[in-house]
């Protein structure tokens, strides 16, 4: 007579307990988060709903959408962020894929290193470099003028700021997408070709679905990066360009007006836009995994 084999028992995972030392070690980080993230955010939320007299009011928040000047700043910021993020994502994806293709060569390794350096090149140094190259007395501008050609680019306007945004978005996109592209296994492409698929078919039906979470996450990061960018636009236009970060700065540190509550309302809108993009990303990522 055969007896049934006893069911294999799996150990019940126990919840890991942390000692007092772990909490003490986390205190500096918690202090930094409280002082430089939670406390400023609380100040923004409280003052956004406060009038100049200190009373609760929705006047400042409503002014963001009813005042043409502030509403224009929000729309220009969104437009700049959207265009620079889309262009940066497309060019960055192509660049990351190209770097992955030549990753084993010295030239490819050098380009990866250069891209890592360029991803940190933004702000005032980037604005200064753009003015040297494309400014009214820039190298390229004077070169075109020597041949009687007027360069159709004003770096001190919307087009110049857009180019500067795209410039610092592309290296960041490459830096974020390169590890994701490295996760593509070579045998996937080989199997697709053996089954009669073209490179386009492999790319659309295999590579893109696998990379979709990374592409979406990179776009969200690029969008938030552009939405909060301040130094480059300020340096190019001397603060005379109407976007949300510059408006916030002028309201709390301007020479003519000092309206911290209005600045808090604009900052709350800016933070809300970033949080909304993050929530959309999490929702789409969850739907994709399901």
mmCIF file of C-alpha atoms in Angstrom:
data_model
loop_
_atom_site.group_PDB
_atom_site.id
_atom_site.type_symbol
_atom_site.label_atom_id
_atom_site.label_comp_id
_atom_site.label_asym_id
_atom_site.label_seq_id
_atom_site.Cartn_x
_atom_site.Cartn_y
_atom_site.Cartn_z
ATOM 1 C CA UNK A 1 0.000 0.000 0.000
ATOM 2 C CA UNK A 2 1.407 3.354 -1.038
ATOM 3 C CA UNK A 3 1.290 6.248 1.336
ATOM 4 C CA UNK A 4 0.848 9.799 0.189
ATOM 5 C CA UNK A 5 3.917 11.954 0.450
ATOM 6 C CA UNK A 6 3.599 14.559 3.159
ATOM 7 C CA UNK A 7 2.995 18.050 1.902
ATOM 8 C CA UNK A 8 6.114 20.142 1.828
ATOM 9 C CA UNK A 9 5.974 22.839 4.420
ATOM 10 C CA UNK A 10 7.405 26.231 3.577
ATOM 11 C CA UNK A 11 8.718 28.397 6.370
ATOM 12 C CA UNK A 12 6.517 31.367 7.100
ATOM 13 C CA UNK A 13 8.454 34.549 6.298
ATOM 14 C CA UNK A 14 8.983 36.608 9.360
ATOM 15 C CA UNK A 15 8.815 40.327 9.430
ATOM 16 C CA UNK A 16 12.266 41.746 9.815
ATOM 17 C CA UNK A 17 12.761 43.792 12.936
ATOM 18 C CA UNK A 18 15.022 46.803 13.003
ATOM 19 C CA UNK A 19 16.873 47.828 16.091
ATOM 20 C CA UNK A 20 17.251 51.272 17.562
ATOM 21 C CA UNK A 21 20.493 51.780 15.639
ATOM 22 C CA UNK A 22 18.694 51.628 12.292
ATOM 23 C CA UNK A 23 16.286 54.381 13.324
ATOM 24 C CA UNK A 24 19.122 56.514 14.667
ATOM 25 C CA UNK A 25 21.002 56.105 11.384
ATOM 26 C CA UNK A 26 17.914 57.240 9.471
ATOM 27 C CA UNK A 27 17.485 60.384 11.571
ATOM 28 C CA UNK A 28 19.809 62.637 9.494
ATOM 29 C CA UNK A 29 17.947 61.721 6.316
ATOM 30 C CA UNK A 30 14.580 62.239 7.997
ATOM 31 C CA UNK A 31 15.768 65.627 9.267
ATOM 32 C CA UNK A 32 16.874 66.693 5.779
ATOM 33 C CA UNK A 33 13.566 65.590 4.261
ATOM 34 C CA UNK A 34 11.642 67.478 6.941
ATOM 35 C CA UNK A 35 13.646 70.700 6.688
ATOM 36 C CA UNK A 36 14.110 70.920 2.930
ATOM 37 C CA UNK A 37 11.045 69.114 1.567
ATOM 38 C CA UNK A 38 8.151 68.788 3.991
ATOM 39 C CA UNK A 39 8.544 72.153 5.745
ATOM 40 C CA UNK A 40 8.761 74.215 2.502
ATOM 41 C CA UNK A 41 5.853 72.244 1.048
ATOM 42 C CA UNK A 42 3.775 72.939 4.149
ATOM 43 C CA UNK A 43 4.627 76.651 3.897
ATOM 44 C CA UNK A 44 3.551 76.672 0.238
ATOM 45 C CA UNK A 45 0.235 74.943 0.957
ATOM 46 C CA UNK A 46 -0.621 77.168 3.935
ATOM 47 C CA UNK A 47 0.276 80.475 2.288
ATOM 48 C CA UNK A 48 -1.379 79.604 -1.019
ATOM 49 C CA UNK A 49 -4.726 79.773 0.797
ATOM 50 C CA UNK A 50 -3.910 82.935 2.722
ATOM 51 C CA UNK A 51 -4.647 86.514 1.708
ATOM 52 C CA UNK A 52 -2.353 89.477 2.323
ATOM 53 C CA UNK A 53 -4.289 90.186 5.517
ATOM 54 C CA UNK A 54 -3.626 86.656 6.785
ATOM 55 C CA UNK A 55 -7.174 85.351 6.297
ATOM 56 C CA UNK A 56 -8.166 82.152 4.492
ATOM 57 C CA UNK A 57 -8.799 82.964 0.841
ATOM 58 C CA UNK A 58 -8.923 81.364 -2.609
ATOM 59 C CA UNK A 59 -8.070 84.639 -4.325
ATOM 60 C CA UNK A 60 -4.460 83.751 -5.082
ATOM 61 C CA UNK A 61 -5.282 80.334 -6.529
ATOM 62 C CA UNK A 62 -8.108 81.715 -8.644
ATOM 63 C CA UNK A 63 -5.780 84.445 -9.924
ATOM 64 C CA UNK A 64 -3.506 81.775 -11.394
ATOM 65 C CA UNK A 65 -6.297 80.840 -13.823
ATOM 66 C CA UNK A 66 -8.126 84.164 -14.191
ATOM 67 C CA UNK A 67 -5.164 86.530 -14.426
ATOM 68 C CA UNK A 68 -3.960 86.480 -18.043
ATOM 69 C CA UNK A 69 -0.336 87.088 -17.056
ATOM 70 C CA UNK A 70 -0.107 84.167 -14.630
ATOM 71 C CA UNK A 71 -2.152 81.872 -16.860
ATOM 72 C CA UNK A 72 0.182 82.652 -19.757
ATOM 73 C CA UNK A 73 3.165 81.735 -17.568
ATOM 74 C CA UNK A 74 1.590 78.368 -16.784
ATOM 75 C CA UNK A 75 0.754 77.616 -20.425
ATOM 76 C CA UNK A 76 4.211 78.610 -21.688
ATOM 77 C CA UNK A 77 5.807 76.420 -19.010
ATOM 78 C CA UNK A 78 3.630 73.464 -20.020
ATOM 79 C CA UNK A 79 4.339 74.031 -23.713
ATOM 80 C CA UNK A 80 8.092 74.256 -23.171
ATOM 81 C CA UNK A 81 8.073 71.162 -20.969
ATOM 82 C CA UNK A 82 5.980 69.105 -23.377
ATOM 83 C CA UNK A 83 7.930 69.952 -26.534
ATOM 84 C CA UNK A 84 11.370 69.638 -24.953
ATOM 85 C CA UNK A 85 10.396 66.350 -23.275
ATOM 86 C CA UNK A 86 9.051 64.782 -26.475
ATOM 87 C CA UNK A 87 12.045 65.886 -28.562
ATOM 88 C CA UNK A 88 14.475 64.934 -25.807
ATOM 89 C CA UNK A 89 12.861 61.505 -25.449
ATOM 90 C CA UNK A 90 12.925 60.763 -29.195
ATOM 91 C CA UNK A 91 16.494 61.949 -29.748
ATOM 92 C CA UNK A 92 17.649 60.460 -26.455
ATOM 93 C CA UNK A 93 16.155 57.070 -27.295
ATOM 94 C CA UNK A 94 17.899 57.020 -30.666
ATOM 95 C CA UNK A 95 21.140 58.128 -29.012
ATOM 96 C CA UNK A 96 20.907 55.525 -26.244
ATOM 97 C CA UNK A 97 20.214 52.764 -28.769
ATOM 98 C CA UNK A 98 23.166 53.886 -30.910
ATOM 99 C CA UNK A 99 25.470 53.970 -27.888
ATOM 100 C CA UNK A 100 24.295 50.492 -26.954
ATOM 101 C CA UNK A 101 25.129 49.243 -30.464
ATOM 102 C CA UNK A 102 28.749 50.478 -30.197
ATOM 103 C CA UNK A 103 29.139 49.913 -26.469
ATOM 104 C CA UNK A 104 32.090 47.522 -26.846
ATOM 105 C CA UNK A 105 34.230 49.979 -28.818
ATOM 106 C CA UNK A 106 36.469 52.600 -27.242
ATOM 107 C CA UNK A 107 34.614 55.294 -29.143
ATOM 108 C CA UNK A 108 31.311 54.108 -27.700
ATOM 109 C CA UNK A 109 32.699 53.996 -24.160
ATOM 110 C CA UNK A 110 34.079 57.517 -24.598
ATOM 111 C CA UNK A 111 30.690 58.759 -25.800
ATOM 112 C CA UNK A 112 28.966 57.216 -22.781
ATOM 113 C CA UNK A 113 31.402 59.059 -20.508
ATOM 114 C CA UNK A 114 30.901 62.345 -22.376
ATOM 115 C CA UNK A 115 27.124 61.962 -22.158
ATOM 116 C CA UNK A 116 27.356 61.432 -18.397
ATOM 117 C CA UNK A 117 29.226 64.725 -18.139
ATOM 118 C CA UNK A 118 26.834 66.583 -20.438
ATOM 119 C CA UNK A 119 23.823 65.438 -18.417
ATOM 120 C CA UNK A 120 25.019 67.779 -15.641
ATOM 121 C CA UNK A 121 25.675 70.715 -17.987
ATOM 122 C CA UNK A 122 22.730 73.040 -17.482
ATOM 123 C CA UNK A 123 21.759 76.252 -15.754
ATOM 124 C CA UNK A 124 23.915 79.365 -16.064
ATOM 125 C CA UNK A 125 26.918 77.612 -17.718
ATOM 126 C CA UNK A 126 24.627 76.284 -20.459
ATOM 127 C CA UNK A 127 23.076 79.722 -20.991
ATOM 128 C CA UNK A 128 26.546 81.278 -21.210
ATOM 129 C CA UNK A 129 27.660 78.654 -23.747
ATOM 130 C CA UNK A 130 24.566 79.234 -25.898
ATOM 131 C CA UNK A 131 25.156 82.994 -25.859
ATOM 132 C CA UNK A 132 28.779 82.490 -26.928
ATOM 133 C CA UNK A 133 27.758 80.260 -29.834
ATOM 134 C CA UNK A 134 24.369 81.619 -30.956
ATOM 135 C CA UNK A 135 24.146 85.051 -29.304
ATOM 136 C CA UNK A 136 24.071 88.369 -31.143
ATOM 137 C CA UNK A 137 27.891 88.340 -31.142
ATOM 138 C CA UNK A 138 28.232 84.559 -31.036
ATOM 139 C CA UNK A 139 30.647 82.502 -33.083
ATOM 140 C CA UNK A 140 28.027 80.901 -35.332
ATOM 141 C CA UNK A 141 26.095 84.175 -35.715
ATOM 142 C CA UNK A 142 29.197 86.085 -36.853
ATOM 143 C CA UNK A 143 30.165 83.225 -39.163
ATOM 144 C CA UNK A 144 26.783 83.365 -40.890
ATOM 145 C CA UNK A 145 26.975 87.153 -41.104
ATOM 146 C CA UNK A 146 30.337 86.881 -42.881
ATOM 147 C CA UNK A 147 28.519 85.082 -45.702
ATOM 148 C CA UNK A 148 25.641 87.558 -45.691
ATOM 149 C CA UNK A 149 23.227 85.188 -43.937
ATOM 150 C CA UNK A 150 21.137 86.262 -40.981
ATOM 151 C CA UNK A 151 20.756 83.455 -38.476
ATOM 152 C CA UNK A 152 17.005 82.882 -37.926
ATOM 153 C CA UNK A 153 17.413 82.311 -34.201
ATOM 154 C CA UNK A 154 17.032 84.619 -31.247
ATOM 155 C CA UNK A 155 18.497 82.876 -28.219
ATOM 156 C CA UNK A 156 16.957 85.485 -25.928
ATOM 157 C CA UNK A 157 13.403 84.528 -26.899
ATOM 158 C CA UNK A 158 11.136 81.475 -26.732
ATOM 159 C CA UNK A 159 13.060 79.638 -29.473
ATOM 160 C CA UNK A 160 16.382 80.086 -27.678
ATOM 161 C CA UNK A 161 14.978 78.844 -24.386
ATOM 162 C CA UNK A 162 13.389 75.858 -26.126
ATOM 163 C CA UNK A 163 16.721 74.923 -27.714
ATOM 164 C CA UNK A 164 18.480 75.205 -24.363
ATOM 165 C CA UNK A 165 15.833 73.001 -22.735
ATOM 166 C CA UNK A 166 16.152 70.372 -25.457
ATOM 167 C CA UNK A 167 19.915 70.494 -25.090
ATOM 168 C CA UNK A 168 19.918 69.494 -21.423
ATOM 169 C CA UNK A 169 17.016 67.047 -21.880
ATOM 170 C CA UNK A 170 18.778 64.844 -24.454
ATOM 171 C CA UNK A 171 21.785 63.735 -22.321
ATOM 172 C CA UNK A 172 19.474 63.081 -19.371
ATOM 173 C CA UNK A 173 17.188 60.940 -21.549
ATOM 174 C CA UNK A 174 20.178 58.948 -22.820
ATOM 175 C CA UNK A 175 21.433 58.455 -19.274
ATOM 176 C CA UNK A 176 18.036 57.144 -18.129
ATOM 177 C CA UNK A 177 17.277 54.958 -21.164
ATOM 178 C CA UNK A 178 20.687 53.357 -21.666
ATOM 179 C CA UNK A 179 20.351 50.849 -18.766
ATOM 180 C CA UNK A 180 16.859 49.907 -19.977
ATOM 181 C CA UNK A 181 18.122 49.227 -23.497
ATOM 182 C CA UNK A 182 20.907 47.111 -22.013
ATOM 183 C CA UNK A 183 18.192 44.854 -20.546
ATOM 184 C CA UNK A 184 17.121 43.793 -24.060
ATOM 185 C CA UNK A 185 18.467 40.286 -24.581
ATOM 186 C CA UNK A 186 20.205 39.626 -27.934
ATOM 187 C CA UNK A 187 18.445 36.260 -28.287
ATOM 188 C CA UNK A 188 15.085 38.034 -28.457
ATOM 189 C CA UNK A 189 16.126 39.723 -31.669
ATOM 190 C CA UNK A 190 17.664 36.502 -33.018
ATOM 191 C CA UNK A 191 14.487 34.527 -32.297
ATOM 192 C CA UNK A 192 12.372 37.207 -33.939
ATOM 193 C CA UNK A 193 14.492 37.027 -37.092
ATOM 194 C CA UNK A 194 14.314 33.218 -37.099
ATOM 195 C CA UNK A 195 10.523 33.468 -37.012
ATOM 196 C CA UNK A 196 10.591 35.686 -40.085
ATOM 197 C CA UNK A 197 10.227 39.065 -38.427
ATOM 198 C CA UNK A 198 11.955 42.149 -39.752
ATOM 199 C CA UNK A 199 13.911 44.560 -37.584
ATOM 200 C CA UNK A 200 10.929 46.894 -37.655
ATOM 201 C CA UNK A 201 8.650 44.088 -36.467
ATOM 202 C CA UNK A 202 11.049 43.183 -33.653
ATOM 203 C CA UNK A 203 11.377 46.807 -32.683
ATOM 204 C CA UNK A 204 7.629 47.504 -32.608
ATOM 205 C CA UNK A 205 6.370 44.207 -31.159
ATOM 206 C CA UNK A 206 9.213 43.259 -28.801
ATOM 207 C CA UNK A 207 11.555 46.129 -27.949
ATOM 208 C CA UNK A 208 9.007 48.917 -27.518
ATOM 209 C CA UNK A 209 6.635 46.904 -25.242
ATOM 210 C CA UNK A 210 9.576 45.863 -23.056
ATOM 211 C CA UNK A 211 10.904 49.422 -22.894
ATOM 212 C CA UNK A 212 7.491 51.067 -22.455
ATOM 213 C CA UNK A 213 7.767 51.554 -18.649
ATOM 214 C CA UNK A 214 11.255 53.052 -19.016
ATOM 215 C CA UNK A 215 10.122 55.338 -21.840
ATOM 216 C CA UNK A 216 7.126 56.534 -19.866
ATOM 217 C CA UNK A 217 9.158 57.068 -16.704
ATOM 218 C CA UNK A 218 11.837 58.959 -18.627
ATOM 219 C CA UNK A 219 9.222 61.237 -20.178
ATOM 220 C CA UNK A 220 7.786 62.050 -16.744
ATOM 221 C CA UNK A 221 11.245 62.874 -15.386
ATOM 222 C CA UNK A 222 12.060 65.046 -18.407
ATOM 223 C CA UNK A 223 8.737 66.861 -18.109
ATOM 224 C CA UNK A 224 9.247 67.591 -14.412
ATOM 225 C CA UNK A 225 12.846 68.609 -15.074
ATOM 226 C CA UNK A 226 11.785 71.164 -17.684
ATOM 227 C CA UNK A 227 8.784 72.378 -15.701
ATOM 228 C CA UNK A 228 10.962 73.342 -12.751
ATOM 229 C CA UNK A 229 13.951 74.664 -14.738
ATOM 230 C CA UNK A 230 14.846 78.205 -13.749
ATOM 231 C CA UNK A 231 18.502 79.208 -14.078
ATOM 232 C CA UNK A 232 18.918 78.744 -17.837
ATOM 233 C CA UNK A 233 15.820 80.726 -18.792
ATOM 234 C CA UNK A 234 16.623 83.451 -16.265
ATOM 235 C CA UNK A 235 20.221 83.819 -17.456
ATOM 236 C CA UNK A 236 19.197 83.994 -21.130
ATOM 237 C CA UNK A 237 16.425 86.556 -20.653
ATOM 238 C CA UNK A 238 17.536 88.320 -17.458
ATOM 239 C CA UNK A 239 14.248 87.274 -15.881
ATOM 240 C CA UNK A 240 12.098 88.837 -18.604
ATOM 241 C CA UNK A 241 10.489 85.604 -19.778
ATOM 242 C CA UNK A 242 7.081 84.567 -18.515
ATOM 243 C CA UNK A 243 7.301 81.043 -17.088
ATOM 244 C CA UNK A 244 6.214 79.792 -13.677
ATOM 245 C CA UNK A 245 9.649 79.479 -11.987
ATOM 246 C CA UNK A 246 10.632 83.018 -13.019
ATOM 247 C CA UNK A 247 7.276 84.418 -11.913
ATOM 248 C CA UNK A 248 7.620 82.727 -8.519
ATOM 249 C CA UNK A 249 11.106 84.157 -8.126
ATOM 250 C CA UNK A 250 9.995 87.670 -9.053
ATOM 251 C CA UNK A 251 7.160 87.555 -6.504
ATOM 252 C CA UNK A 252 9.366 86.585 -3.565
ATOM 253 C CA UNK A 253 12.654 88.274 -4.500
ATOM 254 C CA UNK A 254 11.654 90.964 -6.965
ATOM 255 C CA UNK A 255 12.649 94.607 -6.723
ATOM 256 C CA UNK A 256 9.185 95.947 -7.580
ATOM 257 C CA UNK A 257 6.678 93.536 -6.081
ATOM 258 C CA UNK A 258 6.742 91.284 -3.042
ATOM 259 C CA UNK A 259 3.794 88.893 -2.928
ATOM 260 C CA UNK A 260 4.827 85.697 -1.116
ATOM 261 C CA UNK A 261 1.262 84.376 -0.943
ATOM 262 C CA UNK A 262 0.807 84.705 -4.701
ATOM 263 C CA UNK A 263 4.184 83.032 -5.166
ATOM 264 C CA UNK A 264 2.995 80.194 -2.916
ATOM 265 C CA UNK A 265 -0.124 79.772 -5.062
ATOM 266 C CA UNK A 266 1.975 79.544 -8.232
ATOM 267 C CA UNK A 267 4.337 77.110 -6.514
ATOM 268 C CA UNK A 268 1.378 74.981 -5.418
ATOM 269 C CA UNK A 269 0.151 74.823 -9.014
ATOM 270 C CA UNK A 270 3.655 73.859 -10.137
ATOM 271 C CA UNK A 271 3.908 71.106 -7.523
ATOM 272 C CA UNK A 272 0.392 69.905 -8.356
ATOM 273 C CA UNK A 273 1.278 69.580 -12.037
ATOM 274 C CA UNK A 274 4.331 67.493 -11.172
ATOM 275 C CA UNK A 275 2.344 65.310 -8.772
ATOM 276 C CA UNK A 276 -0.363 64.816 -11.390
ATOM 277 C CA UNK A 277 2.206 63.648 -13.937
ATOM 278 C CA UNK A 278 3.666 61.258 -11.362
ATOM 279 C CA UNK A 279 0.241 59.805 -10.530
ATOM 280 C CA UNK A 280 -0.539 59.335 -14.223
ATOM 281 C CA UNK A 281 2.781 57.542 -14.616
ATOM 282 C CA UNK A 282 2.037 55.215 -11.704
ATOM 283 C CA UNK A 283 -1.460 54.482 -13.015
ATOM 284 C CA UNK A 284 -0.290 53.687 -16.546
ATOM 285 C CA UNK A 285 2.584 51.605 -15.204
ATOM 286 C CA UNK A 286 0.166 49.583 -13.071
ATOM 287 C CA UNK A 287 -2.150 49.059 -16.038
ATOM 288 C CA UNK A 288 0.789 47.974 -18.177
ATOM 289 C CA UNK A 289 1.943 45.397 -15.629
ATOM 290 C CA UNK A 290 -1.559 43.971 -15.341
#
